[in-house]
Structures are given as structure tokens and as C-alpha cells.
mmCIF file with all atom_site columns, C-alpha atoms in Angstrom:
data_model
loop_
_atom_site.group_PDB
_atom_site.id
_atom_site.type_symbol
_atom_site.label_atom_id
_atom_site.label_alt_id
_atom_site.label_comp_id
_atom_site.label_asym_id
_atom_site.label_entity_id
_atom_site.label_seq_id
_atom_site.pdbx_PDB_ins_code
_atom_site.Cartn_x
_atom_site.Cartn_y
_atom_site.Cartn_z
_atom_site.occupancy
_atom_site.B_iso_or_equiv
_atom_site.pdbx_formal_charge
_atom_site.auth_seq_id
_atom_site.auth_comp_id
_atom_site.auth_asym_id
_atom_site.auth_atom_id
_atom_site.pdbx_PDB_model_num
ATOM 1   C CA . MET A 1 1   ? 54.002 170.019 97.955  1.00 0.00 ? 70  MET A CA 1
ATOM 2   C CA . SER A 1 2   ? 55.648 167.109 96.351  1.00 0.00 ? 71  SER A CA 1
ATOM 3   C CA . GLN A 1 3   ? 58.087 165.154 98.583  1.00 0.00 ? 72  GLN A CA 1
ATOM 4   C CA . SER A 1 4   ? 58.760 162.400 96.107  1.00 0.00 ? 73  SER A CA 1
ATOM 5   C CA . SER A 1 5   ? 60.190 162.436 92.638  1.00 0.00 ? 74  SER A CA 1
ATOM 6   C CA . SER A 1 6   ? 63.401 164.400 91.969  1.00 0.00 ? 75  SER A CA 1
ATOM 7   C CA . VAL A 1 7   ? 64.142 163.616 88.317  1.00 0.00 ? 76  VAL A CA 1
ATOM 8   C CA . ILE A 1 8   ? 63.799 165.474 85.070  1.00 0.00 ? 77  ILE A CA 1
ATOM 9   C CA . GLY A 1 9   ? 61.006 164.246 82.764  1.00 0.00 ? 78  GLY A CA 1
ATOM 10  C CA . PRO A 1 10  ? 61.491 163.169 79.197  1.00 0.00 ? 79  PRO A CA 1
ATOM 11  C CA . ALA A 1 11  ? 60.489 166.498 77.781  1.00 0.00 ? 80  ALA A CA 1
ATOM 12  C CA . GLY A 1 12  ? 63.023 168.401 79.904  1.00 0.00 ? 81  GLY A CA 1
ATOM 13  C CA . THR A 1 13  ? 60.431 169.393 82.454  1.00 0.00 ? 82  THR A CA 1
ATOM 14  C CA . THR A 1 14  ? 61.167 169.376 86.193  1.00 0.00 ? 83  THR A CA 1
ATOM 15  C CA . GLY A 1 15  ? 57.896 168.325 87.839  1.00 0.00 ? 84  GLY A CA 1
ATOM 16  C CA . PRO A 1 16  ? 58.763 168.851 91.510  1.00 0.00 ? 85  PRO A CA 1
ATOM 17  C CA . VAL A 1 17  ? 60.305 172.294 90.704  1.00 0.00 ? 86  VAL A CA 1
ATOM 18  C CA . ASP A 1 18  ? 57.186 173.146 88.709  1.00 0.00 ? 87  ASP A CA 1
ATOM 19  C CA . THR A 1 19  ? 55.139 172.383 91.773  1.00 0.00 ? 88  THR A CA 1
ATOM 20  C CA . VAL A 1 20  ? 56.958 174.864 94.039  1.00 0.00 ? 89  VAL A CA 1
ATOM 21  C CA . VAL A 1 21  ? 57.052 177.444 91.265  1.00 0.00 ? 90  VAL A CA 1
ATOM 22  C CA . SER A 1 22  ? 53.321 177.173 90.958  1.00 0.00 ? 91  SER A CA 1
ATOM 23  C CA . ARG A 1 23  ? 52.941 177.590 94.713  1.00 0.00 ? 92  ARG A CA 1
ATOM 24  C CA . MET A 1 24  ? 55.021 180.770 94.716  1.00 0.00 ? 93  MET A CA 1
ATOM 25  C CA . ARG A 1 25  ? 53.164 182.166 91.766  1.00 0.00 ? 94  ARG A CA 1
ATOM 26  C CA . ALA A 1 26  ? 49.880 181.550 93.573  1.00 0.00 ? 95  ALA A CA 1
ATOM 27  C CA . LEU A 1 27  ? 51.269 183.458 96.577  1.00 0.00 ? 96  LEU A CA 1
ATOM 28  C CA . ALA A 1 28  ? 52.364 186.295 94.353  1.00 0.00 ? 97  ALA A CA 1
ATOM 29  C CA . ALA A 1 29  ? 48.828 186.569 93.012  1.00 0.00 ? 98  ALA A CA 1
ATOM 30  C CA . VAL A 1 30  ? 47.124 186.932 96.404  1.00 0.00 ? 99  VAL A CA 1
ATOM 31  C CA . LEU A 1 31  ? 49.665 188.881 98.554  1.00 0.00 ? 100 LEU A CA 1
ATOM 32  C CA . PRO A 1 32  ? 49.589 192.705 98.594  1.00 0.00 ? 101 PRO A CA 1
ATOM 33  C CA . ALA A 1 33  ? 52.600 193.974 96.695  1.00 0.00 ? 102 ALA A CA 1
ATOM 34  C CA . ARG A 1 34  ? 54.061 195.933 99.738  1.00 0.00 ? 103 ARG A CA 1
ATOM 35  C CA . ASP A 1 35  ? 53.715 192.919 102.046 1.00 0.00 ? 104 ASP A CA 1
ATOM 36  C CA . GLY A 1 36  ? 57.166 191.876 103.181 1.00 0.00 ? 105 GLY A CA 1
ATOM 37  C CA . VAL A 1 37  ? 56.581 188.213 102.425 1.00 0.00 ? 106 VAL A CA 1
ATOM 38  C CA . ALA A 1 38  ? 55.345 189.211 98.942  1.00 0.00 ? 107 ALA A CA 1
ATOM 39  C CA . VAL A 1 39  ? 58.585 191.167 98.373  1.00 0.00 ? 108 VAL A CA 1
ATOM 40  C CA . PHE A 1 40  ? 60.752 188.193 99.247  1.00 0.00 ? 109 PHE A CA 1
ATOM 41  C CA . ASN A 1 41  ? 58.473 185.867 97.298  1.00 0.00 ? 110 ASN A CA 1
ATOM 42  C CA . ARG A 1 42  ? 58.954 187.769 94.124  1.00 0.00 ? 111 ARG A CA 1
ATOM 43  C CA . VAL A 1 43  ? 62.749 187.603 94.593  1.00 0.00 ? 112 VAL A CA 1
ATOM 44  C CA . TYR A 1 44  ? 62.699 183.913 95.342  1.00 0.00 ? 113 TYR A CA 1
ATOM 45  C CA . LEU A 1 45  ? 60.288 183.091 92.510  1.00 0.00 ? 114 LEU A CA 1
ATOM 46  C CA . THR A 1 46  ? 62.818 184.594 90.042  1.00 0.00 ? 115 THR A CA 1
ATOM 47  C CA . VAL A 1 47  ? 65.546 182.401 91.532  1.00 0.00 ? 116 VAL A CA 1
ATOM 48  C CA . THR A 1 48  ? 63.510 179.278 91.268  1.00 0.00 ? 117 THR A CA 1
ATOM 49  C CA . GLU A 1 49  ? 62.418 179.972 87.682  1.00 0.00 ? 118 GLU A CA 1
ATOM 50  C CA . GLU A 1 50  ? 66.028 180.515 86.663  1.00 0.00 ? 119 GLU A CA 1
ATOM 51  C CA . ILE A 1 51  ? 67.130 177.280 88.319  1.00 0.00 ? 120 ILE A CA 1
ATOM 52  C CA . ASP A 1 52  ? 64.237 175.457 86.589  1.00 0.00 ? 121 ASP A CA 1
ATOM 53  C CA . ARG A 1 53  ? 65.430 177.009 83.275  1.00 0.00 ? 122 ARG A CA 1
ATOM 54  C CA . ARG A 1 54  ? 68.989 175.780 83.832  1.00 0.00 ? 123 ARG A CA 1
ATOM 55  C CA . LEU A 1 55  ? 67.699 172.354 84.713  1.00 0.00 ? 124 LEU A CA 1
ATOM 56  C CA . GLY A 1 56  ? 65.688 172.214 81.523  1.00 0.00 ? 125 GLY A CA 1
ATOM 57  C CA . ALA A 1 57  ? 68.685 173.300 79.566  1.00 0.00 ? 126 ALA A CA 1
ATOM 58  C CA . GLY A 1 58  ? 70.804 170.514 80.993  1.00 0.00 ? 127 GLY A CA 1
ATOM 59  C CA . GLN A 1 59  ? 73.226 172.871 82.751  1.00 0.00 ? 128 GLN A CA 1
ATOM 60  C CA . PHE A 1 60  ? 73.537 170.849 85.973  1.00 0.00 ? 129 PHE A CA 1
ATOM 61  C CA . PRO A 1 61  ? 75.979 167.911 85.951  1.00 0.00 ? 130 PRO A CA 1
ATOM 62  C CA . ASP A 1 62  ? 73.647 165.826 88.210  1.00 0.00 ? 131 ASP A CA 1
ATOM 63  C CA . PRO A 1 63  ? 70.004 166.919 87.444  1.00 0.00 ? 132 PRO A CA 1
ATOM 64  C CA . ARG A 1 64  ? 68.540 164.542 90.008  1.00 0.00 ? 133 ARG A CA 1
ATOM 65  C CA . ALA A 1 65  ? 70.681 165.975 92.797  1.00 0.00 ? 134 ALA A CA 1
ATOM 66  C CA . ALA A 1 66  ? 70.026 169.500 91.610  1.00 0.00 ? 135 ALA A CA 1
ATOM 67  C CA . VAL A 1 67  ? 66.258 168.997 91.626  1.00 0.00 ? 136 VAL A CA 1
ATOM 68  C CA . ALA A 1 68  ? 66.441 167.376 95.033  1.00 0.00 ? 137 ALA A CA 1
ATOM 69  C CA . LEU A 1 69  ? 68.340 170.312 96.523  1.00 0.00 ? 138 LEU A CA 1
ATOM 70  C CA . ASP A 1 70  ? 66.203 172.961 94.782  1.00 0.00 ? 139 ASP A CA 1
ATOM 71  C CA . VAL A 1 71  ? 62.894 171.365 95.847  1.00 0.00 ? 140 VAL A CA 1
ATOM 72  C CA . ARG A 1 72  ? 63.898 170.678 99.462  1.00 0.00 ? 141 ARG A CA 1
ATOM 73  C CA . PHE A 1 73  ? 65.189 174.278 99.690  1.00 0.00 ? 142 PHE A CA 1
ATOM 74  C CA . ALA A 1 74  ? 61.931 175.748 98.340  1.00 0.00 ? 143 ALA A CA 1
ATOM 75  C CA . GLU A 1 75  ? 59.768 173.509 100.527 1.00 0.00 ? 144 GLU A CA 1
ATOM 76  C CA . ARG A 1 76  ? 61.409 174.956 103.710 1.00 0.00 ? 145 ARG A CA 1
ATOM 77  C CA . TYR A 1 77  ? 60.325 178.458 102.744 1.00 0.00 ? 146 TYR A CA 1
ATOM 78  C CA . LEU A 1 78  ? 56.833 177.311 101.806 1.00 0.00 ? 147 LEU A CA 1
ATOM 79  C CA . SER A 1 79  ? 56.597 175.397 105.034 1.00 0.00 ? 148 SER A CA 1
ATOM 80  C CA . ALA A 1 80  ? 57.231 178.587 106.912 1.00 0.00 ? 149 ALA A CA 1
ATOM 81  C CA . VAL A 1 81  ? 54.468 180.394 104.957 1.00 0.00 ? 150 VAL A CA 1
ATOM 82  C CA . ASP A 1 82  ? 52.081 177.476 105.731 1.00 0.00 ? 151 ASP A CA 1
ATOM 83  C CA . ALA A 1 83  ? 52.947 177.731 109.429 1.00 0.00 ? 152 ALA A CA 1
ATOM 84  C CA . ALA A 1 84  ? 52.352 181.464 109.558 1.00 0.00 ? 153 ALA A CA 1
ATOM 85  C CA . GLU A 1 85  ? 49.007 181.123 107.665 1.00 0.00 ? 154 GLU A CA 1
ATOM 86  C CA . ALA A 1 86  ? 47.894 178.488 110.144 1.00 0.00 ? 155 ALA A CA 1
ATOM 87  C CA . ASP A 1 87  ? 48.846 180.659 113.142 1.00 0.00 ? 156 ASP A CA 1
ATOM 88  C CA . ARG A 1 88  ? 51.685 178.309 113.983 1.00 0.00 ? 157 ARG A CA 1
ATOM 89  C CA . ARG A 1 89  ? 55.142 179.503 114.826 1.00 0.00 ? 158 ARG A CA 1
ATOM 90  C CA . PRO A 1 90  ? 57.441 179.380 111.785 1.00 0.00 ? 159 PRO A CA 1
ATOM 91  C CA . PRO A 1 91  ? 61.148 178.716 112.390 1.00 0.00 ? 160 PRO A CA 1
ATOM 92  C CA . ALA A 1 92  ? 63.004 181.453 114.316 1.00 0.00 ? 161 ALA A CA 1
ATOM 93  C CA . CYS A 1 93  ? 64.843 182.547 111.211 1.00 0.00 ? 162 CYS A CA 1
ATOM 94  C CA . TRP A 1 94  ? 61.644 183.462 109.493 1.00 0.00 ? 163 TRP A CA 1
ATOM 95  C CA . ARG A 1 95  ? 59.763 185.010 112.424 1.00 0.00 ? 164 ARG A CA 1
ATOM 96  C CA . PRO A 1 96  ? 61.158 188.576 111.986 1.00 0.00 ? 165 PRO A CA 1
ATOM 97  C CA . LEU A 1 97  ? 59.914 188.715 108.423 1.00 0.00 ? 166 LEU A CA 1
ATOM 98  C CA . PHE A 1 98  ? 56.430 187.516 109.231 1.00 0.00 ? 167 PHE A CA 1
ATOM 99  C CA . GLN A 1 99  ? 56.145 189.711 112.377 1.00 0.00 ? 168 GLN A CA 1
ATOM 100 C CA . LEU A 1 100 ? 57.294 192.871 110.551 1.00 0.00 ? 169 LEU A CA 1
ATOM 101 C CA . ARG A 1 101 ? 55.875 192.161 107.073 1.00 0.00 ? 170 ARG A CA 1
ATOM 102 C CA . ARG A 1 102 ? 53.482 195.158 107.213 1.00 0.00 ? 171 ARG A CA 1
ATOM 103 C CA . HIS A 1 103 ? 55.690 197.630 109.097 1.00 0.00 ? 172 HIS A CA 1
ATOM 104 C CA . PRO A 1 104 ? 55.486 201.020 107.338 1.00 0.00 ? 173 PRO A CA 1
ATOM 105 C CA . GLN A 1 105 ? 59.066 201.935 108.171 1.00 0.00 ? 174 GLN A CA 1
ATOM 106 C CA . VAL A 1 106 ? 60.697 198.806 106.830 1.00 0.00 ? 175 VAL A CA 1
ATOM 107 C CA . ARG A 1 107 ? 61.747 199.207 103.265 1.00 0.00 ? 176 ARG A CA 1
ATOM 108 C CA . PRO A 1 108 ? 61.227 196.641 100.470 1.00 0.00 ? 177 PRO A CA 1
ATOM 109 C CA . LEU A 1 109 ? 65.029 195.950 100.173 1.00 0.00 ? 178 LEU A CA 1
ATOM 110 C CA . GLN A 1 110 ? 65.103 195.094 103.884 1.00 0.00 ? 179 GLN A CA 1
ATOM 111 C CA . PHE A 1 111 ? 62.217 192.595 103.420 1.00 0.00 ? 180 PHE A CA 1
ATOM 112 C CA . ALA A 1 112 ? 63.922 190.966 100.447 1.00 0.00 ? 181 ALA A CA 1
ATOM 113 C CA . LEU A 1 113 ? 67.327 190.548 102.100 1.00 0.00 ? 182 LEU A CA 1
ATOM 114 C CA . ALA A 1 114 ? 65.808 189.454 105.448 1.00 0.00 ? 183 ALA A CA 1
ATOM 115 C CA . GLY A 1 115 ? 64.080 186.606 103.524 1.00 0.00 ? 184 GLY A CA 1
ATOM 116 C CA . VAL A 1 116 ? 67.330 185.764 101.672 1.00 0.00 ? 185 VAL A CA 1
ATOM 117 C CA . ASN A 1 117 ? 69.111 185.803 105.060 1.00 0.00 ? 186 ASN A CA 1
ATOM 118 C CA . ALA A 1 118 ? 66.647 183.307 106.526 1.00 0.00 ? 187 ALA A CA 1
ATOM 119 C CA . HIS A 1 119 ? 66.655 181.122 103.473 1.00 0.00 ? 188 HIS A CA 1
ATOM 120 C CA . ILE A 1 120 ? 70.342 181.046 102.931 1.00 0.00 ? 189 ILE A CA 1
ATOM 121 C CA . GLY A 1 121 ? 71.513 181.173 106.479 1.00 0.00 ? 190 GLY A CA 1
ATOM 122 C CA . HIS A 1 122 ? 69.298 178.418 107.818 1.00 0.00 ? 191 HIS A CA 1
ATOM 123 C CA . ASP A 1 123 ? 67.240 176.660 105.088 1.00 0.00 ? 192 ASP A CA 1
ATOM 124 C CA . LEU A 1 124 ? 70.038 176.137 102.642 1.00 0.00 ? 193 LEU A CA 1
ATOM 125 C CA . ALA A 1 125 ? 72.187 174.205 105.167 1.00 0.00 ? 194 ALA A CA 1
ATOM 126 C CA . LEU A 1 126 ? 69.350 171.871 106.182 1.00 0.00 ? 195 LEU A CA 1
ATOM 127 C CA . SER A 1 127 ? 68.280 171.453 102.546 1.00 0.00 ? 196 SER A CA 1
ATOM 128 C CA . VAL A 1 128 ? 71.785 170.207 101.628 1.00 0.00 ? 197 VAL A CA 1
ATOM 129 C CA . VAL A 1 129 ? 71.364 167.522 104.291 1.00 0.00 ? 198 VAL A CA 1
ATOM 130 C CA . ASP A 1 130 ? 67.796 166.791 103.118 1.00 0.00 ? 199 ASP A CA 1
ATOM 131 C CA . ALA A 1 131 ? 68.963 166.335 99.579  1.00 0.00 ? 200 ALA A CA 1
ATOM 132 C CA . CYS A 1 132 ? 71.755 164.061 100.626 1.00 0.00 ? 201 CYS A CA 1
ATOM 133 C CA . HIS A 1 133 ? 69.305 161.754 102.265 1.00 0.00 ? 202 HIS A CA 1
ATOM 134 C CA . THR A 1 134 ? 66.947 161.880 99.242  1.00 0.00 ? 203 THR A CA 1
ATOM 135 C CA . VAL A 1 135 ? 69.640 161.082 96.695  1.00 0.00 ? 204 VAL A CA 1
ATOM 136 C CA . GLY A 1 136 ? 71.879 158.878 98.819  1.00 0.00 ? 205 GLY A CA 1
ATOM 137 C CA . CYS A 1 137 ? 75.063 160.979 98.672  1.00 0.00 ? 206 CYS A CA 1
ATOM 138 C CA . GLU A 1 138 ? 77.278 163.212 100.819 1.00 0.00 ? 207 GLU A CA 1
ATOM 139 C CA . PRO A 1 139 ? 77.497 166.978 100.809 1.00 0.00 ? 208 PRO A CA 1
ATOM 140 C CA . ALA A 1 140 ? 80.745 166.916 98.773  1.00 0.00 ? 209 ALA A CA 1
ATOM 141 C CA . ASP A 1 141 ? 78.783 165.247 95.973  1.00 0.00 ? 210 ASP A CA 1
ATOM 142 C CA . LEU A 1 142 ? 76.416 168.241 95.855  1.00 0.00 ? 211 LEU A CA 1
ATOM 143 C CA . ALA A 1 143 ? 79.197 170.899 95.683  1.00 0.00 ? 212 ALA A CA 1
ATOM 144 C CA . ASP A 1 144 ? 78.644 171.694 92.032  1.00 0.00 ? 213 ASP A CA 1
ATOM 145 C CA . GLU A 1 145 ? 74.909 171.986 92.394  1.00 0.00 ? 214 GLU A CA 1
ATOM 146 C CA . PHE A 1 146 ? 75.359 174.104 95.575  1.00 0.00 ? 215 PHE A CA 1
ATOM 147 C CA . ASP A 1 147 ? 77.743 176.475 93.708  1.00 0.00 ? 216 ASP A CA 1
ATOM 148 C CA . GLN A 1 148 ? 75.364 176.852 90.756  1.00 0.00 ? 217 GLN A CA 1
ATOM 149 C CA . VAL A 1 149 ? 72.436 177.682 92.955  1.00 0.00 ? 218 VAL A CA 1
ATOM 150 C CA . GLY A 1 150 ? 74.749 180.131 94.735  1.00 0.00 ? 219 GLY A CA 1
ATOM 151 C CA . GLU A 1 151 ? 75.683 181.755 91.429  1.00 0.00 ? 220 GLU A CA 1
ATOM 152 C CA . VAL A 1 152 ? 71.948 182.422 90.674  1.00 0.00 ? 221 VAL A CA 1
ATOM 153 C CA . LEU A 1 153 ? 71.447 183.844 94.119  1.00 0.00 ? 222 LEU A CA 1
ATOM 154 C CA . THR A 1 154 ? 74.432 186.157 93.848  1.00 0.00 ? 223 THR A CA 1
ATOM 155 C CA . ALA A 1 155 ? 73.417 187.493 90.472  1.00 0.00 ? 224 ALA A CA 1
ATOM 156 C CA . LEU A 1 156 ? 69.946 188.107 91.788  1.00 0.00 ? 225 LEU A CA 1
ATOM 157 C CA . GLU A 1 157 ? 71.117 189.864 95.027  1.00 0.00 ? 226 GLU A CA 1
ATOM 158 C CA . GLU A 1 158 ? 72.903 192.375 92.742  1.00 0.00 ? 227 GLU A CA 1
ATOM 159 C CA . ARG A 1 159 ? 69.787 192.954 90.823  1.00 0.00 ? 228 ARG A CA 1
ATOM 160 C CA . VAL A 1 160 ? 67.627 193.193 93.844  1.00 0.00 ? 229 VAL A CA 1
ATOM 161 C CA . ARG A 1 161 ? 69.957 195.912 95.307  1.00 0.00 ? 230 ARG A CA 1
ATOM 162 C CA . GLU A 1 162 ? 69.782 197.818 92.026  1.00 0.00 ? 231 GLU A CA 1
ATOM 163 C CA . ASP A 1 163 ? 66.032 197.624 91.780  1.00 0.00 ? 232 ASP A CA 1
ATOM 164 C CA . LEU A 1 164 ? 65.066 198.241 95.378  1.00 0.00 ? 233 LEU A CA 1
ATOM 165 C CA . MET A 1 165 ? 67.850 200.514 96.710  1.00 0.00 ? 234 MET A CA 1
ATOM 166 C CA . PRO A 1 166 ? 66.918 204.093 96.745  1.00 0.00 ? 235 PRO A CA 1
ATOM 167 C CA . GLY A 1 167 ? 68.061 206.044 93.599  1.00 0.00 ? 236 GLY A CA 1
ATOM 168 C CA . PRO A 1 168 ? 71.647 207.440 93.615  1.00 0.00 ? 237 PRO A CA 1
ATOM 169 C CA . ASP A 1 169 ? 71.892 210.911 95.049  1.00 0.00 ? 238 ASP A CA 1
ATOM 170 C CA . LEU A 1 170 ? 74.249 212.842 97.306  1.00 0.00 ? 239 LEU A CA 1
ATOM 171 C CA . LEU A 1 171 ? 72.438 211.726 100.441 1.00 0.00 ? 240 LEU A CA 1
ATOM 172 C CA . GLN A 1 172 ? 72.696 207.946 99.759  1.00 0.00 ? 241 GLN A CA 1
ATOM 173 C CA . LEU A 1 173 ? 75.805 207.469 101.713 1.00 0.00 ? 242 LEU A CA 1
ATOM 174 C CA . ALA A 1 174 ? 74.125 209.049 104.710 1.00 0.00 ? 243 ALA A CA 1
ATOM 175 C CA . ASP A 1 175 ? 71.012 206.910 104.384 1.00 0.00 ? 244 ASP A CA 1
ATOM 176 C CA . PRO A 1 176 ? 70.769 204.544 107.298 1.00 0.00 ? 245 PRO A CA 1
ATOM 177 C CA . LEU A 1 177 ? 69.751 201.749 104.920 1.00 0.00 ? 246 LEU A CA 1
ATOM 178 C CA . THR A 1 178 ? 73.218 201.933 103.287 1.00 0.00 ? 247 THR A CA 1
ATOM 179 C CA . HIS A 1 179 ? 74.965 201.336 106.665 1.00 0.00 ? 248 HIS A CA 1
ATOM 180 C CA . LEU A 1 180 ? 72.504 198.622 107.705 1.00 0.00 ? 249 LEU A CA 1
ATOM 181 C CA . LEU A 1 181 ? 72.925 196.561 104.649 1.00 0.00 ? 250 LEU A CA 1
ATOM 182 C CA . SER A 1 182 ? 76.687 196.897 104.500 1.00 0.00 ? 251 SER A CA 1
ATOM 183 C CA . ALA A 1 183 ? 76.897 194.629 107.523 1.00 0.00 ? 252 ALA A CA 1
ATOM 184 C CA . TRP A 1 184 ? 75.366 191.623 105.656 1.00 0.00 ? 253 TRP A CA 1
ATOM 185 C CA . SER A 1 185 ? 76.987 189.589 102.794 1.00 0.00 ? 254 SER A CA 1
ATOM 186 C CA . LEU A 1 186 ? 75.372 186.906 100.747 1.00 0.00 ? 255 LEU A CA 1
ATOM 187 C CA . GLU A 1 187 ? 78.695 185.449 99.910  1.00 0.00 ? 256 GLU A CA 1
ATOM 188 C CA . ARG A 1 188 ? 79.569 185.032 103.680 1.00 0.00 ? 257 ARG A CA 1
ATOM 189 C CA . ALA A 1 189 ? 76.072 183.660 104.318 1.00 0.00 ? 258 ALA A CA 1
ATOM 190 C CA . ARG A 1 190 ? 76.628 180.976 101.544 1.00 0.00 ? 259 ARG A CA 1
ATOM 191 C CA . ASP A 1 191 ? 79.999 180.043 102.928 1.00 0.00 ? 260 ASP A CA 1
ATOM 192 C CA . ALA A 1 192 ? 78.522 179.621 106.414 1.00 0.00 ? 261 ALA A CA 1
ATOM 193 C CA . ALA A 1 193 ? 75.623 177.560 105.071 1.00 0.00 ? 262 ALA A CA 1
ATOM 194 C CA . TRP A 1 194 ? 78.017 175.159 103.395 1.00 0.00 ? 263 TRP A CA 1
ATOM 195 C CA . ALA A 1 195 ? 80.066 174.824 106.611 1.00 0.00 ? 264 ALA A CA 1
ATOM 196 C CA . ALA A 1 196 ? 76.824 174.231 108.625 1.00 0.00 ? 265 ALA A CA 1
ATOM 197 C CA . ALA A 1 197 ? 75.622 171.621 106.138 1.00 0.00 ? 266 ALA A CA 1
ATOM 198 C CA . ARG A 1 198 ? 78.887 169.702 106.439 1.00 0.00 ? 267 ARG A CA 1
ATOM 199 C CA . ALA A 1 199 ? 78.743 169.926 110.259 1.00 0.00 ? 268 ALA A CA 1
ATOM 200 C CA . LEU A 1 200 ? 75.128 168.713 110.315 1.00 0.00 ? 269 LEU A CA 1
ATOM 201 C CA . TRP A 1 201 ? 76.060 165.829 108.033 1.00 0.00 ? 270 TRP A CA 1
ATOM 202 C CA . ALA A 1 202 ? 78.967 164.880 110.218 1.00 0.00 ? 271 ALA A CA 1
ATOM 203 C CA . LEU A 1 203 ? 76.645 164.923 113.261 1.00 0.00 ? 272 LEU A CA 1
ATOM 204 C CA . ARG A 1 204 ? 73.875 162.811 111.556 1.00 0.00 ? 273 ARG A CA 1
ATOM 205 C CA . HIS A 1 205 ? 74.644 159.831 113.845 1.00 0.00 ? 274 HIS A CA 1
ATOM 206 C CA . SER A 1 206 ? 74.363 161.973 116.913 1.00 0.00 ? 275 SER A CA 1
ATOM 207 C CA . PRO A 1 207 ? 70.808 163.308 116.554 1.00 0.00 ? 276 PRO A CA 1
ATOM 208 C CA . ASP A 1 208 ? 70.581 165.127 119.844 1.00 0.00 ? 277 ASP A CA 1
ATOM 209 C CA . ILE A 1 209 ? 73.714 167.202 119.086 1.00 0.00 ? 278 ILE A CA 1
ATOM 210 C CA . ALA A 1 210 ? 72.634 167.739 115.526 1.00 0.00 ? 279 ALA A CA 1
ATOM 211 C CA . GLU A 1 211 ? 69.167 169.072 116.715 1.00 0.00 ? 280 GLU A CA 1
ATOM 212 C CA . GLU A 1 212 ? 70.896 171.449 119.142 1.00 0.00 ? 281 GLU A CA 1
ATOM 213 C CA . PHE A 1 213 ? 73.138 172.702 116.446 1.00 0.00 ? 282 PHE A CA 1
ATOM 214 C CA . ALA A 1 214 ? 70.212 173.312 114.070 1.00 0.00 ? 283 ALA A CA 1
ATOM 215 C CA . VAL A 1 215 ? 68.179 175.061 116.830 1.00 0.00 ? 284 VAL A CA 1
ATOM 216 C CA . ARG A 1 216 ? 71.090 177.433 117.587 1.00 0.00 ? 285 ARG A CA 1
ATOM 217 C CA . LEU A 1 217 ? 71.683 178.043 113.892 1.00 0.00 ? 286 LEU A CA 1
ATOM 218 C CA . ASP A 1 218 ? 67.972 178.960 113.489 1.00 0.00 ? 287 ASP A CA 1
ATOM 219 C CA . ALA A 1 219 ? 68.085 181.381 116.458 1.00 0.00 ? 288 ALA A CA 1
ATOM 220 C CA . ALA A 1 220 ? 71.316 183.066 115.247 1.00 0.00 ? 289 ALA A CA 1
ATOM 221 C CA . VAL A 1 221 ? 69.961 183.558 111.670 1.00 0.00 ? 290 VAL A CA 1
ATOM 222 C CA . GLY A 1 222 ? 66.765 184.953 113.168 1.00 0.00 ? 291 GLY A CA 1
ATOM 223 C CA . PHE A 1 223 ? 68.669 187.524 115.226 1.00 0.00 ? 292 PHE A CA 1
ATOM 224 C CA . ALA A 1 224 ? 70.501 188.643 112.067 1.00 0.00 ? 293 ALA A CA 1
ATOM 225 C CA . GLY A 1 225 ? 67.129 188.946 110.277 1.00 0.00 ? 294 GLY A CA 1
ATOM 226 C CA . ARG A 1 226 ? 65.657 191.102 112.988 1.00 0.00 ? 295 ARG A CA 1
ATOM 227 C CA . MET A 1 227 ? 68.627 193.435 112.623 1.00 0.00 ? 296 MET A CA 1
ATOM 228 C CA . LEU A 1 228 ? 68.090 193.681 108.892 1.00 0.00 ? 297 LEU A CA 1
ATOM 229 C CA . LEU A 1 229 ? 64.496 194.648 109.519 1.00 0.00 ? 298 LEU A CA 1
ATOM 230 C CA . THR A 1 230 ? 65.280 197.562 111.879 1.00 0.00 ? 299 THR A CA 1
ATOM 231 C CA . PRO A 1 231 ? 62.544 200.196 111.087 1.00 0.00 ? 300 PRO A CA 1
ATOM 232 C CA . LEU A 1 232 ? 64.085 203.302 109.450 1.00 0.00 ? 301 LEU A CA 1
ATOM 233 C CA . THR A 1 233 ? 62.575 206.690 109.760 1.00 0.00 ? 302 THR A CA 1
ATOM 234 C CA . HIS A 1 234 ? 63.916 208.097 106.448 1.00 0.00 ? 303 HIS A CA 1
#
């Protein structure tokens, strides 16, 4: 995966974003459709393609910063995939999804939102810091880009719930999935990610404390992900 350029090309293409999109499409082509990682990958591929479209249309005020954030963000997910494929331990936030990806009693919506939880709750905060180092700015300078990425994620979450939630019927309110998912909010996860990014940036000159903060964030997000993936019997 490219770690270098983060600028838009002369024809409106976004080379580094195209690289991560191609990698996600390749994963989609080889993973079984019911695999939990495949479910999340389809969701995230849609997000990244939409961000790429907005970049090409000039909808970000600072395209270079937006590409840096988007690519660093995607690379954290793809690095977790690489770790799992190589029998190495992915970050704690991703472990529940990889451990339960084939569980027959975990539903597709649970897989999708567990991946979103890991990626927003942990990866997004660290990716803001990564992008700041890449571009040479502070988190406040990425606020507009962060918000636009968040808008895409929020719109997608609504669609994911519509597409993957069991069809409306009189029993839906009694479905344990309804109660499980009502405890998690993408908006709250985004707000927490922004606060964590600012905290990590403030701690950048105290690497030991920053590392401890990041480790505890990873563990906490992983715990939430494990709850989202609670097997359901009906």
C-alpha cells in the first residue's frame, strides 16, 4: 500500500485512494459473501469510493489533507487484514471481528457495525494524527475533512441498517438484535474519535503516555466490538 503521495493528480484522480480501493475490491472478489470481514469490507469499500468521488469532484476544501486522512484511515484496516492473513495478532479493536467472522449465529449487520466500531473508535483517531504528521498540520486544520468523512459514514450507516436489518414485522421490537444495536451510536463514536485524536496530538511529545493511551483505546474499542458480535439464537 502506498505510504507516499497524498495529492490529486492532474486529471482529478486520487492515486493513493485508488490504491486502497483496488485492494478492497480484490478482497471482495476472494472472500466468501457471508464472511464477517467480507460484510464489513463491502460497507467500507462503498465509503471509500464515495470519498474518492467527492475528491475527484473537488468537494473537499483541502484535497491533500483529505487524501492523507482517507488513505491513512484505510491503511489501518488493511494492515489489520494483512496481520490476520499472516497469522499475526491484529489490533485488539479488530480481533473480535476476525475471531467471529464465520460464526453462524452472528448476523451480517453485527459484522458490519463491529467493523465500523473498530475503524471509527480506534483507527480514525490514530489516522487523524497520522495525517497531521503527513501534511504538517494540527487536528483543528483537518476538522472540515473529518466532518465530511463523518457525513459519508453516517449516511452509509443508515443505509446499512436498512439493507441488513431484518424486515419490519411485529416481532422486530422483540428481536435481540434491535436491543443490542440500540446501545451503539456512530455519532457518539465519531465524537469520541475526534476527542481521542486531539488528546493523542497533545501527547505527541510524551510518547510513553501517548502509547498507553492508544493501547487502552484499542482495548476499550475491542471490548465494545465483542459485545456487538454477541451470537444471537434468533
